[in-house]
mmCIF file of C-alpha atoms (C1' of nucleotides) in Angstrom:
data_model
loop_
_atom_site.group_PDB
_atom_site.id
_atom_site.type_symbol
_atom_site.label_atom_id
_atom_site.label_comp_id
_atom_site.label_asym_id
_atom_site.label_seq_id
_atom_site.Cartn_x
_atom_site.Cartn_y
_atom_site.Cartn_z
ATOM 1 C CA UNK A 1 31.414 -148.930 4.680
ATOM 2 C CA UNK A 2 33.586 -147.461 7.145
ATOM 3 C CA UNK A 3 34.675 -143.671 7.313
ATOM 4 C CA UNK A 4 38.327 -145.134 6.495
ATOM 5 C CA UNK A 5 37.242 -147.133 3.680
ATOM 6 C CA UNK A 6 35.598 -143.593 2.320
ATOM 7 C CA UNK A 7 38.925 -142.235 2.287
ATOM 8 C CA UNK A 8 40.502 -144.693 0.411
ATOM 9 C CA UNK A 9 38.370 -145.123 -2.207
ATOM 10 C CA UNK A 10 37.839 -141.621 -2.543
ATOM 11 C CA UNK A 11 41.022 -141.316 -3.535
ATOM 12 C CA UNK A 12 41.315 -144.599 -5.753
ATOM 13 C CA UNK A 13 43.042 -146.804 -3.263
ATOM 14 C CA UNK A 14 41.783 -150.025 -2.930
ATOM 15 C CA UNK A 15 40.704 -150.087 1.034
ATOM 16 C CA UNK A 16 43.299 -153.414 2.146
ATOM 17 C CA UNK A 17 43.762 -154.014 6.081
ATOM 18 C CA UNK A 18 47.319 -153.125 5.996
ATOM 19 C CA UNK A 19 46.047 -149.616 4.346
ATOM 20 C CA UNK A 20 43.417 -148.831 6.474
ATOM 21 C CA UNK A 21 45.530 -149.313 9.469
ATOM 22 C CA UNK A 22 47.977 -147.059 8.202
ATOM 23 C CA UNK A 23 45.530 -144.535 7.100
ATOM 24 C CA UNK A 24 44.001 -145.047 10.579
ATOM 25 C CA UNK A 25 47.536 -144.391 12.381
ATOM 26 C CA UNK A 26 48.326 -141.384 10.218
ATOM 27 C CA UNK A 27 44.588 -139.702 11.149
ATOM 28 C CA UNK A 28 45.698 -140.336 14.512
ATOM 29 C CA UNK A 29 49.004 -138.478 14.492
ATOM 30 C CA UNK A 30 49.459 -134.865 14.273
ATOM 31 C CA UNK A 31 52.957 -135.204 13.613
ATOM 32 C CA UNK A 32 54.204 -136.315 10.621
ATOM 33 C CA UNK A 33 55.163 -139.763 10.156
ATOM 34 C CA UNK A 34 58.457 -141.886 8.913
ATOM 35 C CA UNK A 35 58.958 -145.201 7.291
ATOM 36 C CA UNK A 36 60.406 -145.786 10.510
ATOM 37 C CA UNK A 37 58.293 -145.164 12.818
ATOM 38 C CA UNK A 38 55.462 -146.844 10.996
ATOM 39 C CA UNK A 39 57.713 -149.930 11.076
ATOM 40 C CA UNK A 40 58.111 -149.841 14.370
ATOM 41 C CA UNK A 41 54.391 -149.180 14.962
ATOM 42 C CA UNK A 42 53.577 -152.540 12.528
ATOM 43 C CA UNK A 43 56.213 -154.502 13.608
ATOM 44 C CA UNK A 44 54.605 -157.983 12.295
ATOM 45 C CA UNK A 45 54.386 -156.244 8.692
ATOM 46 C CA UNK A 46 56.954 -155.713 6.246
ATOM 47 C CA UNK A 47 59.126 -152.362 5.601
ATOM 48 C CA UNK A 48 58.736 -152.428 1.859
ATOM 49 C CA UNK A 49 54.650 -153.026 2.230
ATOM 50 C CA UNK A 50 54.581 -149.817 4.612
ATOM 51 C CA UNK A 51 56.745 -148.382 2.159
ATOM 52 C CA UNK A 52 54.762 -148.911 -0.583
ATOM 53 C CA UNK A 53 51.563 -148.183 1.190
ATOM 54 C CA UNK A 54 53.215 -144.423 1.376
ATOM 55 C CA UNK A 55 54.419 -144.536 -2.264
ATOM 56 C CA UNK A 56 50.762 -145.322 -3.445
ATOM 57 C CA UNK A 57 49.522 -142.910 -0.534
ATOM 58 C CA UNK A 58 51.392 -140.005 -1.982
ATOM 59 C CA UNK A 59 50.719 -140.781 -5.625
ATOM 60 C CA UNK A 60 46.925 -140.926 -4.485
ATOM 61 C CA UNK A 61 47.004 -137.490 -3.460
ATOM 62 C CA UNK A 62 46.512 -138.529 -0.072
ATOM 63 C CA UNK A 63 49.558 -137.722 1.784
ATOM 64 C CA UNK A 64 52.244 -135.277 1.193
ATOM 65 C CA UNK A 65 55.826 -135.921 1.751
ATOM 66 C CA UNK A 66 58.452 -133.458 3.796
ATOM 67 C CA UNK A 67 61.732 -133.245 4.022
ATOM 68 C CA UNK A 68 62.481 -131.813 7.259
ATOM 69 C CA UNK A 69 66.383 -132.675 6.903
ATOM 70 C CA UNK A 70 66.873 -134.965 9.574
ATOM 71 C CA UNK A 71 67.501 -136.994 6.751
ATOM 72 C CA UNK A 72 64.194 -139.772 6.704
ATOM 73 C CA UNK A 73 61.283 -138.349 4.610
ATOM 74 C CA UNK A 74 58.172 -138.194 6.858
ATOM 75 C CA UNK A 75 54.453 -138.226 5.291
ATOM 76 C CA UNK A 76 51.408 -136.530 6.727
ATOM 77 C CA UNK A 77 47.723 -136.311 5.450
ATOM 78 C CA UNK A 78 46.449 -133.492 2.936
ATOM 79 C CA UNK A 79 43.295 -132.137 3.479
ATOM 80 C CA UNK A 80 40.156 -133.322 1.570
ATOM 81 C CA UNK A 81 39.922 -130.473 -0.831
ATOM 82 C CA UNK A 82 44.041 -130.889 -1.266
ATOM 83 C CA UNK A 83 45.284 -132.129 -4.323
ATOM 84 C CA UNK A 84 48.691 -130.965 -4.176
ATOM 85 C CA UNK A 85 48.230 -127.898 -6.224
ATOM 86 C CA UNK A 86 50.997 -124.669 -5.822
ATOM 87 C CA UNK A 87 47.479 -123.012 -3.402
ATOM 88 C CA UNK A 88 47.546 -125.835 -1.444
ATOM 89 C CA UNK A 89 51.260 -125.972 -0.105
ATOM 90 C CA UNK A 90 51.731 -124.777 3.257
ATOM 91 C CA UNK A 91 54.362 -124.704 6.081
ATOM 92 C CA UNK A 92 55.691 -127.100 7.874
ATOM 93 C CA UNK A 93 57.656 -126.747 11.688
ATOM 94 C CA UNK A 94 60.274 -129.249 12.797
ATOM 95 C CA UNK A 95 61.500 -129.130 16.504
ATOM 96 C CA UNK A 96 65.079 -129.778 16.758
ATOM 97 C CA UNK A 97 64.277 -131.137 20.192
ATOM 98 C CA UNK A 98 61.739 -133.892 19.618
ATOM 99 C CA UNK A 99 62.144 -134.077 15.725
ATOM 100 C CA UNK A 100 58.797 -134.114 15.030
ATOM 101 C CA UNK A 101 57.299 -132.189 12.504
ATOM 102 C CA UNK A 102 53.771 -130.996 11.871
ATOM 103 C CA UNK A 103 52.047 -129.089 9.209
ATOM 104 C CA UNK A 104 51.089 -125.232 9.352
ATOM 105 C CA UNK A 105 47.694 -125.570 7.587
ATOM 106 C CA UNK A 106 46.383 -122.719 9.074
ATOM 107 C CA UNK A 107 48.374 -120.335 6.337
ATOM 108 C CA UNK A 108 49.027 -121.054 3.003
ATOM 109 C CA UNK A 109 52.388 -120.402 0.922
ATOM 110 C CA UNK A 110 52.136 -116.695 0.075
ATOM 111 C CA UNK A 111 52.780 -115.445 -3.849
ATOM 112 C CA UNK A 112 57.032 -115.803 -3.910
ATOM 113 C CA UNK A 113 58.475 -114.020 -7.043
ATOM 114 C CA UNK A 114 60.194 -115.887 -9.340
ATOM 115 C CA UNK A 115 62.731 -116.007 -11.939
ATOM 116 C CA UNK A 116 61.208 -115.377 -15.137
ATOM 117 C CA UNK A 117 60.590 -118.370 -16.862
ATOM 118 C CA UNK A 118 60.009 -120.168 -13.618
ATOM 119 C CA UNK A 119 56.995 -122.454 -12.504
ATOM 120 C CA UNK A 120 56.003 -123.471 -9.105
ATOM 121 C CA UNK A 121 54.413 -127.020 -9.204
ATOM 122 C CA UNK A 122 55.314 -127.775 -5.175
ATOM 123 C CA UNK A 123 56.883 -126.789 -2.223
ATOM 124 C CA UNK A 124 58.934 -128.062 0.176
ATOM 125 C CA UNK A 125 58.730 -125.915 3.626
ATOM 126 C CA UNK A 126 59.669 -126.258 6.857
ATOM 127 C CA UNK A 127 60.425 -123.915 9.313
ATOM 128 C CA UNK A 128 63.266 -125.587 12.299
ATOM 129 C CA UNK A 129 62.972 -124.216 15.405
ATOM 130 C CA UNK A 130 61.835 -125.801 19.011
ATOM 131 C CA UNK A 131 58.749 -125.375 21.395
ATOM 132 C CA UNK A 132 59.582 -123.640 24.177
ATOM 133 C CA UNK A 133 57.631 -126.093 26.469
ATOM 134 C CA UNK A 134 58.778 -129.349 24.400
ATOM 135 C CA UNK A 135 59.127 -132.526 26.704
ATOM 136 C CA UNK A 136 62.628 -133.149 25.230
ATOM 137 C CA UNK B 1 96.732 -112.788 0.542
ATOM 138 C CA UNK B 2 94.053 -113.615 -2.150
ATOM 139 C CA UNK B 3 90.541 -112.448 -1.861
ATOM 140 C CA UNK B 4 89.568 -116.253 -1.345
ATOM 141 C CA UNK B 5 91.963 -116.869 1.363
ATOM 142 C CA UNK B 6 90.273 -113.711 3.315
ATOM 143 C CA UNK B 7 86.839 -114.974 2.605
ATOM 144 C CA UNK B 8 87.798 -117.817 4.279
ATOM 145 C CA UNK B 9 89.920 -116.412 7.343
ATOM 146 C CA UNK B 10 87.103 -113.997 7.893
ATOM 147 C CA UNK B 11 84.883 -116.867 8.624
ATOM 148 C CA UNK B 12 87.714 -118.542 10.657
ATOM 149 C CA UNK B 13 88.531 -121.129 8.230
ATOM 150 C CA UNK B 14 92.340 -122.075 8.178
ATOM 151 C CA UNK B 15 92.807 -121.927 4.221
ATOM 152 C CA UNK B 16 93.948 -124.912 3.034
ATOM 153 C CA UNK B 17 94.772 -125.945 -0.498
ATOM 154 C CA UNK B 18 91.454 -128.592 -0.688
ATOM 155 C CA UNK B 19 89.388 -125.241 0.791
ATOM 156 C CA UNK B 20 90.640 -122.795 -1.760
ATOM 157 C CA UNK B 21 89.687 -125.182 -4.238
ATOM 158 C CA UNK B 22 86.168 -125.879 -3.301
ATOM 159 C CA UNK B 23 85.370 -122.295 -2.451
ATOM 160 C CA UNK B 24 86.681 -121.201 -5.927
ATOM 161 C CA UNK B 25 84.212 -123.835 -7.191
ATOM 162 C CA UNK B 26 81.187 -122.548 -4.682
ATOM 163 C CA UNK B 27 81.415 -119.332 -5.673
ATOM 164 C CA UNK B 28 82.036 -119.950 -9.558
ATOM 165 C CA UNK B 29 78.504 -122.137 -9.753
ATOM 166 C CA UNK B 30 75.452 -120.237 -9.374
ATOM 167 C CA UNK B 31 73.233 -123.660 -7.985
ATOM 168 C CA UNK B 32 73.470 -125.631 -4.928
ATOM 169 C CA UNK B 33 76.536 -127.771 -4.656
ATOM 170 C CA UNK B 34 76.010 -131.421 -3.533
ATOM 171 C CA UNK B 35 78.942 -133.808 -2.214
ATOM 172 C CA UNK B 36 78.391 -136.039 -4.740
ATOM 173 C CA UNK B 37 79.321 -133.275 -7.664
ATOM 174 C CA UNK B 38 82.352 -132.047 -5.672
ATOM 175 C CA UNK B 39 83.319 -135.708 -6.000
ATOM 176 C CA UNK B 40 83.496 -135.638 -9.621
ATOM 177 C CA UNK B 41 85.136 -132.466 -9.895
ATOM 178 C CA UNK B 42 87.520 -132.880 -6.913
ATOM 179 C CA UNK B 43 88.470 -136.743 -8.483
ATOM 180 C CA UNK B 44 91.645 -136.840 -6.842
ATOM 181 C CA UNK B 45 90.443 -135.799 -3.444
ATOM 182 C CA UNK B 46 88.741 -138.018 -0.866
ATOM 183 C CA UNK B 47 85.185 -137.858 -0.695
ATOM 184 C CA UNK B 48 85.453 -137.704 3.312
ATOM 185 C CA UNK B 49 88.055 -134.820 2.748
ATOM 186 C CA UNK B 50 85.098 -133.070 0.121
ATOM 187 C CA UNK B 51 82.673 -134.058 2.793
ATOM 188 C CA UNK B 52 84.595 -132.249 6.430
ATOM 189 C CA UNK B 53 85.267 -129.747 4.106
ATOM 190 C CA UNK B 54 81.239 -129.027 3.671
ATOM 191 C CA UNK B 55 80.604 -129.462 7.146
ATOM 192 C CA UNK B 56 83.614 -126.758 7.900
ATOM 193 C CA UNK B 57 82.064 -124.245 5.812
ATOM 194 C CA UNK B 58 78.443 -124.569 7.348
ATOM 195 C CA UNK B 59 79.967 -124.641 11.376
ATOM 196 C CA UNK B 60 81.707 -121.603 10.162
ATOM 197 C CA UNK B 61 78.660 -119.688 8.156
ATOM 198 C CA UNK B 62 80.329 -120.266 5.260
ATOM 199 C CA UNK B 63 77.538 -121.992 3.458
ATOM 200 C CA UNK B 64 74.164 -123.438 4.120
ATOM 201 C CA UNK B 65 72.822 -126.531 3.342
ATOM 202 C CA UNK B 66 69.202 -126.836 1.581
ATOM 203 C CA UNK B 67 67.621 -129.907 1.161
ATOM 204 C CA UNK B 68 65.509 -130.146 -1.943
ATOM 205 C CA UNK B 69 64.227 -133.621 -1.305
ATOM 206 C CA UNK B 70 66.282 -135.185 -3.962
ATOM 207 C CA UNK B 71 67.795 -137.328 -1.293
ATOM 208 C CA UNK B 72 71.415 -135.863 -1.485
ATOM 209 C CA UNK B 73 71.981 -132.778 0.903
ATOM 210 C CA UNK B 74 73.334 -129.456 -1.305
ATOM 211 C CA UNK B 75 75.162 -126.290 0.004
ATOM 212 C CA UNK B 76 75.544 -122.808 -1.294
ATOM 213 C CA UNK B 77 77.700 -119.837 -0.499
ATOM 214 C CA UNK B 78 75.908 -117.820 2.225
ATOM 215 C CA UNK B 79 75.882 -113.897 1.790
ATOM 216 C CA UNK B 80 78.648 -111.876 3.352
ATOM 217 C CA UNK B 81 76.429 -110.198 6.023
ATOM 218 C CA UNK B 82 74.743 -113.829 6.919
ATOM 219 C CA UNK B 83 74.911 -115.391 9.660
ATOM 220 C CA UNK B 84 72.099 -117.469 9.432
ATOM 221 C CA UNK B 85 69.948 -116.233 11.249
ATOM 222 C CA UNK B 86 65.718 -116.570 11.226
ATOM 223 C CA UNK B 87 66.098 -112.900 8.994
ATOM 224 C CA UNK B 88 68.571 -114.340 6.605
ATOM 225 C CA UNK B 89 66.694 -117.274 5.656
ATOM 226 C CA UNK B 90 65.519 -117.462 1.679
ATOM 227 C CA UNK B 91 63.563 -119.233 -0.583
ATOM 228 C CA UNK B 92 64.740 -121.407 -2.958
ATOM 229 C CA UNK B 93 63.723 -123.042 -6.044
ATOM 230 C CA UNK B 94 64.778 -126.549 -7.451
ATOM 231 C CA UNK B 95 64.383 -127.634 -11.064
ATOM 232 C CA UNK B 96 62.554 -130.876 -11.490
ATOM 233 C CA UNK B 97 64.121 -131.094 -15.203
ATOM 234 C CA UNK B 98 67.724 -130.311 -14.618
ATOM 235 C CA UNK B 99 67.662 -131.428 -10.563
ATOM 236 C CA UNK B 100 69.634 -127.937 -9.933
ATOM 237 C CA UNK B 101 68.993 -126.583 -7.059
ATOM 238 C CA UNK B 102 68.902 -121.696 -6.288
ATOM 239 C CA UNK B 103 68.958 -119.555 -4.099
ATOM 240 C CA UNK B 104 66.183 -116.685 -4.161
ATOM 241 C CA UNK B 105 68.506 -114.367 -2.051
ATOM 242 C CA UNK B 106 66.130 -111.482 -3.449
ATOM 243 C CA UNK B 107 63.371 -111.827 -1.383
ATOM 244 C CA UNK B 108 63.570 -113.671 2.173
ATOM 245 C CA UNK B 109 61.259 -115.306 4.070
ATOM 246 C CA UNK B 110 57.987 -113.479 5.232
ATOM 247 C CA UNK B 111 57.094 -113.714 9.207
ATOM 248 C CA UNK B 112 54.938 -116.612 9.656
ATOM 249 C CA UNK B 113 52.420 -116.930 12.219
ATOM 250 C CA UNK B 114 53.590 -120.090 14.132
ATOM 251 C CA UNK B 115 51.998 -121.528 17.047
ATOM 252 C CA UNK B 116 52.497 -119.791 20.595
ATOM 253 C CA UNK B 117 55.739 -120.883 22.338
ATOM 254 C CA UNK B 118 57.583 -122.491 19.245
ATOM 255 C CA UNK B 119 60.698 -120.242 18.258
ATOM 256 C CA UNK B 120 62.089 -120.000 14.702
ATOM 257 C CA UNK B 121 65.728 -120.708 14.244
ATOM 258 C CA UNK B 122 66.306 -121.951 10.973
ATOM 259 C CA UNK B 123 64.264 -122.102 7.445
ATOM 260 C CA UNK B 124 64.458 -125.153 4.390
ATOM 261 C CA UNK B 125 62.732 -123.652 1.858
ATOM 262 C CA UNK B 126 62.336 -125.123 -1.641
ATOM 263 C CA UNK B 127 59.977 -124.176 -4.226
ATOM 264 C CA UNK B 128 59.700 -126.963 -6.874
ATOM 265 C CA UNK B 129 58.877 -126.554 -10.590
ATOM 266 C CA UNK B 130 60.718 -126.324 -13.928
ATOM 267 C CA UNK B 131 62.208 -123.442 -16.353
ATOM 268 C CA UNK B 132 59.748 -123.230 -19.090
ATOM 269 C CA UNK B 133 63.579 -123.457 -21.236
ATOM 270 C CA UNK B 134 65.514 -125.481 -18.893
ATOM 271 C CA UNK B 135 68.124 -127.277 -21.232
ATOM 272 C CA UNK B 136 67.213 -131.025 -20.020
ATOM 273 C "C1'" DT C 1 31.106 -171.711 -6.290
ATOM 274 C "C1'" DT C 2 35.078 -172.280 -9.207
ATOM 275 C "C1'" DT C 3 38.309 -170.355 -12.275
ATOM 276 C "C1'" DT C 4 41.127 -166.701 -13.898
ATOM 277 C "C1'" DC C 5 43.423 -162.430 -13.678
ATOM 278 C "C1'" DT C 6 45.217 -158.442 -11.247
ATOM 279 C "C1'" DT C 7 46.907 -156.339 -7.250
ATOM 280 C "C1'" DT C 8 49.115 -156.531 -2.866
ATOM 281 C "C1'" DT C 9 52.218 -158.400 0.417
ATOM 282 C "C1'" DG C 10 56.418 -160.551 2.540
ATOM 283 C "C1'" DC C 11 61.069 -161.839 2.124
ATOM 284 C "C1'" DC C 12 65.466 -160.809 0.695
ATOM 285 C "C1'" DA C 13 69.070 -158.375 -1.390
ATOM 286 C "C1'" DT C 14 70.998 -154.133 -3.062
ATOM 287 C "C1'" DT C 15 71.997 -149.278 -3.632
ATOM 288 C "C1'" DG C 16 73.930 -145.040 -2.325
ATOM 289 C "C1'" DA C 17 74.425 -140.917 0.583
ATOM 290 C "C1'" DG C 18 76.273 -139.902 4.731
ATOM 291 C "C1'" DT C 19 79.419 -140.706 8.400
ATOM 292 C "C1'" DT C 20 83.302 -142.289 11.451
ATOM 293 C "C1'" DG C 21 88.097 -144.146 13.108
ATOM 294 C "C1'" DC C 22 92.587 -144.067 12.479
ATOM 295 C "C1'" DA C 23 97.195 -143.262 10.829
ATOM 296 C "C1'" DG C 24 100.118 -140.333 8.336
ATOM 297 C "C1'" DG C 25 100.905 -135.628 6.515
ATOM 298 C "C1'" DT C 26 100.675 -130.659 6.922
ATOM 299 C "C1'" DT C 27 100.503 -126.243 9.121
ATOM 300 C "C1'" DG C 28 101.431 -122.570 12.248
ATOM 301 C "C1'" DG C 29 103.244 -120.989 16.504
ATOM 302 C "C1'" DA C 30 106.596 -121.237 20.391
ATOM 303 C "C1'" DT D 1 113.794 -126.432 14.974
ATOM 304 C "C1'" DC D 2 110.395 -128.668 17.414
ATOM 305 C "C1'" DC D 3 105.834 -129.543 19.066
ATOM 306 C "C1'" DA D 4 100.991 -129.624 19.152
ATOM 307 C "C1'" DA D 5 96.962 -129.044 16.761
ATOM 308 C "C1'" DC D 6 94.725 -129.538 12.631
ATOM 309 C "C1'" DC D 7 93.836 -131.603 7.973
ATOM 310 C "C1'" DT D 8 93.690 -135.360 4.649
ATOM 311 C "C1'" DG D 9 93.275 -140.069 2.621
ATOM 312 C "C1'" DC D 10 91.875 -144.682 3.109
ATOM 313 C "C1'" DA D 11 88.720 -147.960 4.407
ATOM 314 C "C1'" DA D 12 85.005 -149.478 6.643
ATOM 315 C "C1'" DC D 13 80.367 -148.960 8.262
ATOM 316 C "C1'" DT D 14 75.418 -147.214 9.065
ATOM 317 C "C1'" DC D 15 71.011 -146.781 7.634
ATOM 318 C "C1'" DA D 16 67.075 -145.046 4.802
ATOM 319 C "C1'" DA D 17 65.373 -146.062 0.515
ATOM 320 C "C1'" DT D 18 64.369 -149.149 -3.131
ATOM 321 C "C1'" DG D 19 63.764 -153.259 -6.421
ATOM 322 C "C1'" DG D 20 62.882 -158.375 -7.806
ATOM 323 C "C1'" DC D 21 60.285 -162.147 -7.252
ATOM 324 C "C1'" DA D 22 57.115 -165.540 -5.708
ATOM 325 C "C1'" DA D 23 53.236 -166.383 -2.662
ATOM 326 C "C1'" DA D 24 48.873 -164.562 -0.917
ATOM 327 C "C1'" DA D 25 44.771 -161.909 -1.272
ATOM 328 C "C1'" DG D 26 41.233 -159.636 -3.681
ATOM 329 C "C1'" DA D 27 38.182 -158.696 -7.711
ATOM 330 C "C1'" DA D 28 35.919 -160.172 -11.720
ATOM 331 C "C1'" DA D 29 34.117 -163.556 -14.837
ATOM 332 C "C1'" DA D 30 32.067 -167.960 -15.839
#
DNA sequence: TTTTCTTTTGCCATTGAGTTGCAGGTTGGA
DNA sequence: TCCAACCTGCAACTCAATGGCAAAAGAAAA
């Protein structure tokens, strides 16, 4: 059983083709990834399967999604000890030259104050800015 | 010349009758205001009107828009001293009961350690969870 | 292996936020 | 008063996201 497979059914996802070659692209992309792009990546498959595949992905604990306000939600992979707790959210950067956007896993989401009465279950962070050096 | 009108002129806004209206209703509702509300409050306006009139107020540091991942973009009033700037950017916190979205304009956001060569400009920052006595 | 049941996939259509073009109306300055 | 620039309303369009349904694939039972 392949290292793929692991990952899957780790997380309770039965380990189809379609999923494993998606798991396998995401693994291979820093950046985060659109519906989009992984279209364009499986062109012979459908939208609504890759779609899906995120869907179940993200309810898996697998992935988590960001909004990085260019207005298509990208996905990238948690870590193995993630499961999407308040400790595990992190930062994210977007560069508003390439649009991509990566996570910050280096540095966790520090203690915010809230509102009374208020309870964190997620985040959504991303920090826009460009790379100096970025090809675009 | 109503206190309204100067907020407006200040930020080099012409003051229009539609602007008046929709700043009034900014600065009258404490949580993130998306296009889609000003619609229903604004019935007799034109949602395109509603819509230049959002993008206005954000070209001119009027507002800012925060994106809470509930698929429709929101704005809120910016601080008089803002200008948007890396310093001014804040946390905010969206409701996953009543969908609302804050500003957290007590606190703003930390320095982060970001990779060498990549340049903050901007910040979306959402924290989501609930109000222990949110209404909904 | 064959049958049966559940899950996944592909195709297609739909929704809805966001956006744009254009013509007519309004505003402010010369 | 007149002109030029700006604002508004209408209508259409774009495009990411999503849902229904039937066929295909996979898992489990016989």
């Amino acid at each position: 059983m392949s290292h793929l497979e692991n990952k899957l059914i780790n997380r309770a996802i039965r380990p189809t083709a379609m999923r494993l070659l998606v798991l396998q692209y995401l693994m291979e992309h820093h950046a985060a990834v659109s519906l989009k792009i992984l279209e364009e990546q499986f062109y012979k498959s459908d939208k609504s399967t890759l779609y899906r595949t995120l869907i179940t992905f993200e309810k898996k604990g697998l992935v988590h999604q960001i909004d990085d306000g260019t207005g298509m939600k990208k996905y990238a992979l948690c870590l193995e000890t993630c499961n999407c707790a308040p400790k595990d959210q992190h930062f994210h950067f977007h560069c508003t030259k390439c649009s991509e956007t990566f996570c910050l896993t280096g540095q966790n989401v520090p203690n915010i104050a809230l509102p009374i009465g208020f309870q964190m279950q997620k985040a959504n962070m991303v920090i826009k800015g460009f790379f100096a050096n970025c090809s675009h």
